[in-house]
Amino acid sequence: MQIVSSTTVLQEVLQRWREEGKQIGLVPTMGALHEGHLTLVRRSVAENDVTVVSVFVNPTQFNNKSDLAKYPRDLQRDAALLEAVGCDLVFAPEVSDMYTPEELDTPFEFDFQGLDKVMEGKFRPGHFNGVVQVVSKLFRLVEPRKAYFGQKDFQQLAIIRHMTRVMEFGLEIVECAIVREPSGLAMSSRNERLTLQEREIAATISKVLFECRTFVPGKSPAELRAWVETQIDAVEGLRLEYFEIANSNTLQSALSWDEPTVGCIAVFCGDVRLIDVIKCS
Ligand code: PAF
């Protein structure tokens, strides 16, 4: 496995692979890898001739600068995990390899057609501009045949699908199921910041989501929203930011179970912000 930081060296390796007719899979990450990421990498290794994993804490998608500063970084640990699951190349650029100073200073413009105005986008203004900026750069650099993303970031996935269509990247976006800890807590790099007690409390989030699904179609989407809000509010140590039952395609509030729907939640456990998703109908 090679670890490459320069885009020039990356292009040389990719060029050689393309000349050899190899199909390239890409797994974009920000490092701090856990089993959820490794599942994406294993899938890419199984479905492509070579797999590139990018490890880049993208500054342009952080609207909260202290979150960016606190983001865990340990390339050696990540590289060891990636080598063990068969990754061929780790692309770990510096910020200056990815962005010009002008790009860092200017918000990235993109027509989201409303997909960025709800849920995460409402609470993290500018976040998805940064995500689209970096993922489109990675797609251009690597030109993968398939790129792998986790369902936990459901809104991100919908936006990347939209971007892939609009920018005509001609690659397949592969959606991978959420990997959960035995308690049900969705795996996330942020879980590392939870104390043992907070981890137990945070496990309630998925329990509430699993239970709420059992009320479909008996309760309406509006009733279910209210039920989940009450359940989370009753747990000491959790602070609900939002729970939404959204149309899986448009991400707008769902009105009935005849639409394809997902329940999306963001909750603070202590000062750690956690998200989770459940398919409802
Ligand atoms: O999901 C993430 O880890 C990031 O948003 C991504 C897709 C790697 C872009 O920085």
PDB file of C-alpha atoms and ligand atoms in Angstrom:
ATOM      1  CA  MET A   1       0.000   0.000   0.000  1.00  0.00           C
ATOM      2  CA  GLN A   2       1.323   3.432  -0.925  1.00  0.00           C
ATOM      3  CA  ILE A   3       0.734   6.627   1.034  1.00  0.00           C
ATOM      4  CA  VAL A   4       0.769   9.682  -1.201  1.00  0.00           C
ATOM      5  CA  SER A   5       0.332  13.332  -0.305  1.00  0.00           C
ATOM      6  CA  SER A   6       1.227  15.042  -3.583  1.00  0.00           C
ATOM      7  CA  THR A   7      -1.426  15.298  -6.288  1.00  0.00           C
ATOM      8  CA  THR A   8       1.320  14.910  -8.939  1.00  0.00           C
ATOM      9  CA  VAL A   9       2.463  11.561  -7.541  1.00  0.00           C
ATOM     10  CA  LEU A  10      -1.169  10.510  -7.200  1.00  0.00           C
ATOM     11  CA  GLN A  11      -1.753  11.293 -10.899  1.00  0.00           C
ATOM     12  CA  GLU A  12       1.316   9.268 -11.919  1.00  0.00           C
ATOM     13  CA  VAL A  13       0.143   6.166 -10.047  1.00  0.00           C
ATOM     14  CA  LEU A  14      -3.429   6.546 -11.326  1.00  0.00           C
ATOM     15  CA  GLN A  15      -2.197   6.995 -14.896  1.00  0.00           C
ATOM     16  CA  ARG A  16      -0.241   3.736 -14.670  1.00  0.00           C
ATOM     17  CA  TRP A  17      -3.291   1.920 -13.313  1.00  0.00           C
ATOM     18  CA  ARG A  18      -5.508   3.315 -16.053  1.00  0.00           C
ATOM     19  CA  GLU A  19      -3.011   2.182 -18.718  1.00  0.00           C
ATOM     20  CA  GLU A  20      -3.157  -1.297 -17.155  1.00  0.00           C
ATOM     21  CA  GLY A  21      -6.955  -1.166 -17.531  1.00  0.00           C
ATOM     22  CA  LYS A  22      -7.610  -1.255 -13.796  1.00  0.00           C
ATOM     23  CA  GLN A  23     -11.000  -0.240 -12.389  1.00  0.00           C
ATOM     24  CA  ILE A  24     -10.568   2.262  -9.553  1.00  0.00           C
ATOM     25  CA  GLY A  25     -12.751   2.492  -6.444  1.00  0.00           C
ATOM     26  CA  LEU A  26     -12.625   5.577  -4.189  1.00  0.00           C
ATOM     27  CA  VAL A  27     -13.527   5.877  -0.511  1.00  0.00           C
ATOM     28  CA  PRO A  28     -13.387   9.528   0.614  1.00  0.00           C
ATOM     29  CA  THR A  29     -12.794   9.905   4.373  1.00  0.00           C
ATOM     30  CA  MET A  30     -11.597  12.438   6.909  1.00  0.00           C
ATOM     31  CA  GLY A  31      -9.595   9.772   8.769  1.00  0.00           C
ATOM     32  CA  ALA A  32     -10.225   8.780  12.412  1.00  0.00           C
ATOM     33  CA  LEU A  33     -11.327   5.524  10.841  1.00  0.00           C
ATOM     34  CA  HIS A  34     -13.712   3.046  12.440  1.00  0.00           C
ATOM     35  CA  GLU A  35     -15.468  -0.141  11.373  1.00  0.00           C
ATOM     36  CA  GLY A  36     -17.995   1.884   9.347  1.00  0.00           C
ATOM     37  CA  HIS A  37     -15.217   3.217   7.094  1.00  0.00           C
ATOM     38  CA  LEU A  38     -13.511  -0.174   6.888  1.00  0.00           C
ATOM     39  CA  THR A  39     -16.772  -1.722   5.659  1.00  0.00           C
ATOM     40  CA  LEU A  40     -16.788   0.792   2.766  1.00  0.00           C
ATOM     41  CA  VAL A  41     -13.156  -0.034   1.967  1.00  0.00           C
ATOM     42  CA  ARG A  42     -13.742  -3.812   2.049  1.00  0.00           C
ATOM     43  CA  ARG A  43     -16.658  -3.354  -0.345  1.00  0.00           C
ATOM     44  CA  SER A  44     -14.541  -1.259  -2.709  1.00  0.00           C
ATOM     45  CA  VAL A  45     -11.708  -3.809  -2.580  1.00  0.00           C
ATOM     46  CA  ALA A  46     -14.209  -6.553  -3.474  1.00  0.00           C
ATOM     47  CA  GLU A  47     -15.781  -4.598  -6.370  1.00  0.00           C
ATOM     48  CA  ASN A  48     -12.754  -2.896  -8.007  1.00  0.00           C
ATOM     49  CA  ASP A  49      -9.221  -3.785  -9.150  1.00  0.00           C
ATOM     50  CA  VAL A  50      -7.666  -1.055  -6.994  1.00  0.00           C
ATOM     51  CA  THR A  51      -8.936   1.065  -4.108  1.00  0.00           C
ATOM     52  CA  VAL A  52      -7.915   4.616  -3.238  1.00  0.00           C
ATOM     53  CA  VAL A  53      -8.856   5.956   0.212  1.00  0.00           C
ATOM     54  CA  SER A  54      -8.532   9.690   0.755  1.00  0.00           C
ATOM     55  CA  VAL A  55      -7.755  10.838   4.294  1.00  0.00           C
ATOM     56  CA  PHE A  56      -8.274  14.585   4.411  1.00  0.00           C
ATOM     57  CA  VAL A  57      -9.840  16.706   7.138  1.00  0.00           C
ATOM     58  CA  ASN A  58     -11.509  19.164   4.814  1.00  0.00           C
ATOM     59  CA  PRO A  59     -11.460  22.644   6.403  1.00  0.00           C
ATOM     60  CA  THR A  60     -14.076  24.113   4.051  1.00  0.00           C
ATOM     61  CA  GLN A  61     -16.885  21.898   5.378  1.00  0.00           C
ATOM     62  CA  PHE A  62     -16.456  22.936   9.030  1.00  0.00           C
ATOM     63  CA  ASN A  63     -18.682  25.854   9.966  1.00  0.00           C
ATOM     64  CA  ASN A  64     -17.451  25.456  13.545  1.00  0.00           C
ATOM     65  CA  LYS A  65     -13.712  26.126  13.725  1.00  0.00           C
ATOM     66  CA  SER A  66     -13.309  24.503  17.142  1.00  0.00           C
ATOM     67  CA  ASP A  67     -14.807  21.285  15.687  1.00  0.00           C
ATOM     68  CA  LEU A  68     -12.124  21.442  12.979  1.00  0.00           C
ATOM     69  CA  ALA A  69      -9.374  21.941  15.566  1.00  0.00           C
ATOM     70  CA  LYS A  70     -10.693  19.055  17.703  1.00  0.00           C
ATOM     71  CA  TYR A  71     -11.058  16.636  14.800  1.00  0.00           C
ATOM     72  CA  PRO A  72      -8.873  13.581  15.588  1.00  0.00           C
ATOM     73  CA  ARG A  73      -5.900  13.057  13.262  1.00  0.00           C
ATOM     74  CA  ASP A  74      -3.687   9.943  13.303  1.00  0.00           C
ATOM     75  CA  LEU A  75      -2.530   8.978   9.823  1.00  0.00           C
ATOM     76  CA  GLN A  76      -0.274   6.157  11.038  1.00  0.00           C
ATOM     77  CA  ARG A  77      -3.136   4.422  12.816  1.00  0.00           C
ATOM     78  CA  ASP A  78      -5.482   4.955   9.855  1.00  0.00           C
ATOM     79  CA  ALA A  79      -2.885   3.647   7.384  1.00  0.00           C
ATOM     80  CA  ALA A  80      -2.365   0.459   9.427  1.00  0.00           C
ATOM     81  CA  LEU A  81      -6.137  -0.187   9.460  1.00  0.00           C
ATOM     82  CA  LEU A  82      -6.391   0.490   5.717  1.00  0.00           C
ATOM     83  CA  GLU A  83      -3.491  -1.790   4.827  1.00  0.00           C
ATOM     84  CA  ALA A  84      -5.124  -4.622   6.798  1.00  0.00           C
ATOM     85  CA  VAL A  85      -8.309  -4.419   4.688  1.00  0.00           C
ATOM     86  CA  GLY A  86      -6.518  -4.334   1.326  1.00  0.00           C
ATOM     87  CA  CYS A  87      -6.479  -0.632   0.393  1.00  0.00           C
ATOM     88  CA  ASP A  88      -3.964   0.019  -2.422  1.00  0.00           C
ATOM     89  CA  LEU A  89      -3.328   3.723  -2.023  1.00  0.00           C
ATOM     90  CA  VAL A  90      -3.936   6.276   0.728  1.00  0.00           C
ATOM     91  CA  PHE A  91      -4.190   9.829  -0.542  1.00  0.00           C
ATOM     92  CA  ALA A  92      -3.453  12.133   2.402  1.00  0.00           C
ATOM     93  CA  PRO A  93      -2.850  15.643   1.037  1.00  0.00           C
ATOM     94  CA  GLU A  94      -2.075  18.818   2.963  1.00  0.00           C
ATOM     95  CA  VAL A  95      -4.623  21.644   2.792  1.00  0.00           C
ATOM     96  CA  SER A  96      -2.263  23.512   0.441  1.00  0.00           C
ATOM     97  CA  ASP A  97      -2.221  20.509  -1.959  1.00  0.00           C
ATOM     98  CA  MET A  98      -6.009  20.680  -2.263  1.00  0.00           C
ATOM     99  CA  TYR A  99      -6.809  24.395  -2.169  1.00  0.00           C
ATOM    100  CA  THR A 100      -5.416  27.688  -3.368  1.00  0.00           C
ATOM    101  CA  PRO A 101      -5.612  30.540  -0.809  1.00  0.00           C
ATOM    102  CA  GLU A 102      -8.426  32.075  -2.936  1.00  0.00           C
ATOM    103  CA  GLU A 103     -10.451  28.854  -2.750  1.00  0.00           C
ATOM    104  CA  LEU A 104     -10.076  28.824   1.035  1.00  0.00           C
ATOM    105  CA  ASP A 105     -11.314  32.408   1.202  1.00  0.00           C
ATOM    106  CA  THR A 106     -14.279  32.138  -1.159  1.00  0.00           C
ATOM    107  CA  PRO A 107     -17.404  30.089  -0.373  1.00  0.00           C
ATOM    108  CA  PHE A 108     -17.922  27.385  -3.001  1.00  0.00           C
ATOM    109  CA  GLU A 109     -21.028  28.021  -5.110  1.00  0.00           C
ATOM    110  CA  PHE A 110     -23.315  25.174  -6.132  1.00  0.00           C
ATOM    111  CA  ASP A 111     -27.009  24.862  -6.994  1.00  0.00           C
ATOM    112  CA  PHE A 112     -28.306  22.333  -4.480  1.00  0.00           C
ATOM    113  CA  GLN A 113     -31.899  22.791  -5.624  1.00  0.00           C
ATOM    114  CA  GLY A 114     -32.974  23.077  -1.992  1.00  0.00           C
ATOM    115  CA  LEU A 115     -31.314  19.872  -0.774  1.00  0.00           C
ATOM    116  CA  ASP A 116     -29.010  21.919   1.485  1.00  0.00           C
ATOM    117  CA  LYS A 117     -31.718  24.023   3.138  1.00  0.00           C
ATOM    118  CA  VAL A 118     -33.088  21.376   5.505  1.00  0.00           C
ATOM    119  CA  MET A 119     -31.825  19.278   8.417  1.00  0.00           C
ATOM    120  CA  GLU A 120     -27.986  19.340   8.555  1.00  0.00           C
ATOM    121  CA  GLY A 121     -27.862  22.223   6.083  1.00  0.00           C
ATOM    122  CA  LYS A 122     -30.125  24.343   8.278  1.00  0.00           C
ATOM    123  CA  PHE A 123     -27.953  23.849  11.364  1.00  0.00           C
ATOM    124  CA  ARG A 124     -24.551  23.803   9.615  1.00  0.00           C
ATOM    125  CA  PRO A 125     -24.688  26.627   7.052  1.00  0.00           C
ATOM    126  CA  GLY A 126     -22.068  26.230   4.327  1.00  0.00           C
ATOM    127  CA  HIS A 127     -21.223  22.666   5.371  1.00  0.00           C
ATOM    128  CA  PHE A 128     -22.454  21.043   2.158  1.00  0.00           C
ATOM    129  CA  ASN A 129     -20.737  23.674  -0.024  1.00  0.00           C
ATOM    130  CA  GLY A 130     -17.468  22.412   1.455  1.00  0.00           C
ATOM    131  CA  VAL A 131     -18.461  18.773   1.028  1.00  0.00           C
ATOM    132  CA  VAL A 132     -19.350  19.257  -2.648  1.00  0.00           C
ATOM    133  CA  GLN A 133     -16.165  21.277  -3.178  1.00  0.00           C
ATOM    134  CA  VAL A 134     -13.874  18.566  -1.827  1.00  0.00           C
ATOM    135  CA  VAL A 135     -15.731  15.537  -3.196  1.00  0.00           C
ATOM    136  CA  SER A 136     -15.906  17.044  -6.702  1.00  0.00           C
ATOM    137  CA  LYS A 137     -12.157  17.731  -6.506  1.00  0.00           C
ATOM    138  CA  LEU A 138     -11.492  14.145  -5.435  1.00  0.00           C
ATOM    139  CA  PHE A 139     -13.713  12.784  -8.228  1.00  0.00           C
ATOM    140  CA  ARG A 140     -11.792  14.911 -10.762  1.00  0.00           C
ATOM    141  CA  LEU A 141      -8.408  13.858  -9.412  1.00  0.00           C
ATOM    142  CA  VAL A 142      -9.067  10.131  -9.013  1.00  0.00           C
ATOM    143  CA  GLU A 143     -11.714   9.530 -11.732  1.00  0.00           C
ATOM    144  CA  PRO A 144     -13.048   6.451  -9.948  1.00  0.00           C
ATOM    145  CA  ARG A 145     -15.558   4.050 -11.502  1.00  0.00           C
ATOM    146  CA  LYS A 146     -17.301   3.736  -8.121  1.00  0.00           C
ATOM    147  CA  ALA A 147     -17.254   5.860  -4.966  1.00  0.00           C
ATOM    148  CA  TYR A 148     -18.443   4.643  -1.568  1.00  0.00           C
ATOM    149  CA  PHE A 149     -20.405   6.555   1.086  1.00  0.00           C
ATOM    150  CA  GLY A 150     -22.201   5.563   4.293  1.00  0.00           C
ATOM    151  CA  GLN A 151     -25.963   5.889   4.773  1.00  0.00           C
ATOM    152  CA  LYS A 152     -25.519   7.548   8.175  1.00  0.00           C
ATOM    153  CA  ASP A 153     -24.799  10.826   6.373  1.00  0.00           C
ATOM    154  CA  PHE A 154     -28.029  10.445   4.426  1.00  0.00           C
ATOM    155  CA  GLN A 155     -28.320  14.083   3.351  1.00  0.00           C
ATOM    156  CA  GLN A 156     -24.674  14.112   2.234  1.00  0.00           C
ATOM    157  CA  LEU A 157     -25.340  11.004   0.160  1.00  0.00           C
ATOM    158  CA  ALA A 158     -28.388  12.597  -1.509  1.00  0.00           C
ATOM    159  CA  ILE A 159     -26.375  15.745  -2.266  1.00  0.00           C
ATOM    160  CA  ILE A 160     -23.419  13.793  -3.668  1.00  0.00           C
ATOM    161  CA  ARG A 161     -25.786  11.829  -5.915  1.00  0.00           C
ATOM    162  CA  HIS A 162     -27.279  15.121  -7.130  1.00  0.00           C
ATOM    163  CA  MET A 163     -23.799  16.621  -7.686  1.00  0.00           C
ATOM    164  CA  THR A 164     -22.649  13.509  -9.572  1.00  0.00           C
ATOM    165  CA  ARG A 165     -25.642  13.839 -11.916  1.00  0.00           C
ATOM    166  CA  VAL A 166     -25.391  17.608 -12.406  1.00  0.00           C
ATOM    167  CA  MET A 167     -21.614  17.607 -12.939  1.00  0.00           C
ATOM    168  CA  GLU A 168     -21.877  14.497 -15.139  1.00  0.00           C
ATOM    169  CA  PHE A 169     -19.141  12.534 -13.392  1.00  0.00           C
ATOM    170  CA  GLY A 170     -20.294   9.259 -14.945  1.00  0.00           C
ATOM    171  CA  LEU A 171     -19.459   7.149 -11.929  1.00  0.00           C
ATOM    172  CA  GLU A 172     -21.506   4.999  -9.590  1.00  0.00           C
ATOM    173  CA  ILE A 173     -22.241   6.161  -6.059  1.00  0.00           C
ATOM    174  CA  VAL A 174     -22.404   3.103  -3.820  1.00  0.00           C
ATOM    175  CA  GLU A 175     -24.508   3.526  -0.678  1.00  0.00           C
ATOM    176  CA  CYS A 176     -23.445   1.364   2.273  1.00  0.00           C
ATOM    177  CA  ALA A 177     -25.564   0.457   5.319  1.00  0.00           C
ATOM    178  CA  ILE A 178     -24.880   2.026   8.721  1.00  0.00           C
ATOM    179  CA  VAL A 179     -22.528   0.003  10.912  1.00  0.00           C
ATOM    180  CA  ARG A 180     -23.597   0.023  14.566  1.00  0.00           C
ATOM    181  CA  GLU A 181     -21.910  -0.718  17.858  1.00  0.00           C
ATOM    182  CA  PRO A 182     -23.430  -3.694  19.788  1.00  0.00           C
ATOM    183  CA  SER A 183     -25.513  -1.134  21.756  1.00  0.00           C
ATOM    184  CA  GLY A 184     -27.062   0.099  18.498  1.00  0.00           C
ATOM    185  CA  LEU A 185     -25.155   3.407  18.516  1.00  0.00           C
ATOM    186  CA  ALA A 186     -24.254   4.330  14.923  1.00  0.00           C
ATOM    187  CA  MET A 187     -20.480   4.212  14.461  1.00  0.00           C
ATOM    188  CA  SER A 188     -18.880   7.634  14.152  1.00  0.00           C
ATOM    189  CA  SER A 189     -15.441   9.150  14.672  1.00  0.00           C
ATOM    190  CA  ARG A 190     -17.157  11.427  17.198  1.00  0.00           C
ATOM    191  CA  ASN A 191     -18.049   8.461  19.467  1.00  0.00           C
ATOM    192  CA  GLU A 192     -14.415   8.525  20.631  1.00  0.00           C
ATOM    193  CA  ARG A 193     -15.193  11.815  22.376  1.00  0.00           C
ATOM    194  CA  LEU A 194     -18.012  10.289  24.477  1.00  0.00           C
ATOM    195  CA  THR A 195     -17.352   9.174  28.058  1.00  0.00           C
ATOM    196  CA  LEU A 196     -18.436   5.621  28.981  1.00  0.00           C
ATOM    197  CA  GLN A 197     -21.574   6.999  30.615  1.00  0.00           C
ATOM    198  CA  GLU A 198     -22.350   9.176  27.579  1.00  0.00           C
ATOM    199  CA  ARG A 199     -21.971   6.146  25.309  1.00  0.00           C
ATOM    200  CA  GLU A 200     -24.707   4.371  27.283  1.00  0.00           C
ATOM    201  CA  ILE A 201     -26.929   7.424  27.106  1.00  0.00           C
ATOM    202  CA  ALA A 202     -26.242   7.874  23.372  1.00  0.00           C
ATOM    203  CA  ALA A 203     -27.381   4.292  22.705  1.00  0.00           C
ATOM    204  CA  THR A 204     -30.926   5.506  23.478  1.00  0.00           C
ATOM    205  CA  ILE A 205     -30.938   7.438  20.193  1.00  0.00           C
ATOM    206  CA  SER A 206     -30.998   4.310  18.011  1.00  0.00           C
ATOM    207  CA  LYS A 207     -33.366   2.534  20.437  1.00  0.00           C
ATOM    208  CA  VAL A 208     -35.886   5.364  20.007  1.00  0.00           C
ATOM    209  CA  LEU A 209     -35.440   5.268  16.218  1.00  0.00           C
ATOM    210  CA  PHE A 210     -35.923   1.488  16.026  1.00  0.00           C
ATOM    211  CA  GLU A 211     -39.023   1.713  18.210  1.00  0.00           C
ATOM    212  CA  CYS A 212     -40.480   4.611  16.245  1.00  0.00           C
ATOM    213  CA  ARG A 213     -40.387   2.521  13.088  1.00  0.00           C
ATOM    214  CA  THR A 214     -42.738  -0.015  14.692  1.00  0.00           C
ATOM    215  CA  PHE A 215     -45.454   2.695  14.743  1.00  0.00           C
ATOM    216  CA  VAL A 216     -45.432   2.998  10.930  1.00  0.00           C
ATOM    217  CA  PRO A 217     -48.071   3.220   9.466  1.00  0.00           C
ATOM    218  CA  GLY A 218     -50.239   3.484  12.638  1.00  0.00           C
ATOM    219  CA  LYS A 219     -49.050   6.991  13.514  1.00  0.00           C
ATOM    220  CA  SER A 220     -48.807   9.765  10.915  1.00  0.00           C
ATOM    221  CA  PRO A 221     -45.362  11.305  10.150  1.00  0.00           C
ATOM    222  CA  ALA A 222     -46.348  14.355  12.251  1.00  0.00           C
ATOM    223  CA  GLU A 223     -47.366  12.147  15.199  1.00  0.00           C
ATOM    224  CA  LEU A 224     -44.164  10.150  14.916  1.00  0.00           C
ATOM    225  CA  ARG A 225     -42.038  13.321  14.897  1.00  0.00           C
ATOM    226  CA  ALA A 226     -43.753  14.461  18.100  1.00  0.00           C
ATOM    227  CA  TRP A 227     -43.314  11.008  19.698  1.00  0.00           C
ATOM    228  CA  VAL A 228     -39.563  10.904  18.977  1.00  0.00           C
ATOM    229  CA  GLU A 229     -39.109  14.468  20.244  1.00  0.00           C
ATOM    230  CA  THR A 230     -40.821  13.572  23.540  1.00  0.00           C
ATOM    231  CA  GLN A 231     -38.750  10.398  23.974  1.00  0.00           C
ATOM    232  CA  ILE A 232     -35.408  12.137  23.397  1.00  0.00           C
ATOM    233  CA  ASP A 233     -36.346  15.158  25.529  1.00  0.00           C
ATOM    234  CA  ALA A 234     -37.064  12.760  28.403  1.00  0.00           C
ATOM    235  CA  VAL A 235     -33.474  11.446  28.448  1.00  0.00           C
ATOM    236  CA  GLU A 236     -31.164  13.357  30.746  1.00  0.00           C
ATOM    237  CA  GLY A 237     -27.884  14.035  28.935  1.00  0.00           C
ATOM    238  CA  LEU A 238     -29.394  14.265  25.434  1.00  0.00           C
ATOM    239  CA  ARG A 239     -30.389  17.491  23.695  1.00  0.00           C
ATOM    240  CA  LEU A 240     -32.342  17.139  20.470  1.00  0.00           C
ATOM    241  CA  GLU A 241     -31.331  19.442  17.624  1.00  0.00           C
ATOM    242  CA  TYR A 242     -33.835  18.064  15.132  1.00  0.00           C
ATOM    243  CA  PHE A 243     -35.790  14.990  14.176  1.00  0.00           C
ATOM    244  CA  GLU A 244     -37.284  14.995  10.710  1.00  0.00           C
ATOM    245  CA  ILE A 245     -39.185  12.460   8.663  1.00  0.00           C
ATOM    246  CA  ALA A 246     -38.113  13.353   5.175  1.00  0.00           C
ATOM    247  CA  ASN A 247     -38.844  12.172   1.674  1.00  0.00           C
ATOM    248  CA  SER A 248     -35.761  10.059   0.829  1.00  0.00           C
ATOM    249  CA  ASN A 249     -35.351  11.729  -2.566  1.00  0.00           C
ATOM    250  CA  THR A 250     -36.295  15.377  -2.048  1.00  0.00           C
ATOM    251  CA  LEU A 251     -35.362  15.520   1.677  1.00  0.00           C
ATOM    252  CA  GLN A 252     -38.448  17.694   2.271  1.00  0.00           C
ATOM    253  CA  SER A 253     -40.808  16.928   5.182  1.00  0.00           C
ATOM    254  CA  ALA A 254     -42.854  13.820   4.410  1.00  0.00           C
ATOM    255  CA  LEU A 255     -46.620  14.087   4.705  1.00  0.00           C
ATOM    256  CA  SER A 256     -47.584  10.430   4.324  1.00  0.00           C
ATOM    257  CA  TRP A 257     -46.137   6.918   4.281  1.00  0.00           C
ATOM    258  CA  ASP A 258     -46.919   6.592   0.579  1.00  0.00           C
ATOM    259  CA  GLU A 259     -43.634   8.431  -0.050  1.00  0.00           C
ATOM    260  CA  PRO A 260     -40.213   6.789   0.470  1.00  0.00           C
ATOM    261  CA  THR A 261     -39.220   8.173   3.885  1.00  0.00           C
ATOM    262  CA  VAL A 262     -36.303   8.313   6.299  1.00  0.00           C
ATOM    263  CA  GLY A 263     -36.188   9.526   9.874  1.00  0.00           C
ATOM    264  CA  CYS A 264     -33.118  11.737  10.398  1.00  0.00           C
ATOM    265  CA  ILE A 265     -31.975  12.875  13.809  1.00  0.00           C
ATOM    266  CA  ALA A 266     -29.251  15.112  15.267  1.00  0.00           C
ATOM    267  CA  VAL A 267     -28.712  15.043  19.028  1.00  0.00           C
ATOM    268  CA  PHE A 268     -26.119  16.488  21.366  1.00  0.00           C
ATOM    269  CA  CYS A 269     -24.799  14.091  23.980  1.00  0.00           C
ATOM    270  CA  GLY A 270     -22.727  16.345  26.213  1.00  0.00           C
ATOM    271  CA  ASP A 271     -20.923  18.522  23.683  1.00  0.00           C
ATOM    272  CA  VAL A 272     -20.737  15.773  21.047  1.00  0.00           C
ATOM    273  CA  ARG A 273     -23.143  16.120  18.147  1.00  0.00           C
ATOM    274  CA  LEU A 274     -24.400  12.749  16.866  1.00  0.00           C
ATOM    275  CA  ILE A 275     -26.567  11.942  13.863  1.00  0.00           C
ATOM    276  CA  ASP A 276     -28.479   8.817  12.919  1.00  0.00           C
ATOM    277  CA  VAL A 277     -30.950   7.711  10.266  1.00  0.00           C
ATOM    278  CA  ILE A 278     -33.647   5.106   9.925  1.00  0.00           C
ATOM    279  CA  LYS A 279     -35.617   4.068   6.831  1.00  0.00           C
ATOM    280  CA  CYS A 280     -39.317   4.360   7.647  1.00  0.00           C
ATOM    281  CA  SER A 281     -41.219   3.508   4.441  1.00  0.00           C
TER     282      SER A 281
HETATM  283  O1  PAF B   1     -18.303  11.976   5.240  1.00  0.00           O
HETATM  284  C1  PAF B   1     -17.154  12.469   5.351  1.00  0.00           C
HETATM  285  O2  PAF B   1     -16.294  11.939   6.054  1.00  0.00           O
HETATM  286  C2  PAF B   1     -16.809  13.745   4.595  1.00  0.00           C
HETATM  287  O3  PAF B   1     -17.895  14.602   4.539  1.00  0.00           O
HETATM  288  C3  PAF B   1     -16.249  13.477   3.185  1.00  0.00           C
HETATM  289  C4  PAF B   1     -17.293  12.825   2.284  1.00  0.00           C
HETATM  290  C5  PAF B   1     -15.027  12.582   3.276  1.00  0.00           C
HETATM  291  C6  PAF B   1     -15.840  14.795   2.534  1.00  0.00           C
HETATM  292  O4  PAF B   1     -14.853  15.445   3.274  1.00  0.00           O
END
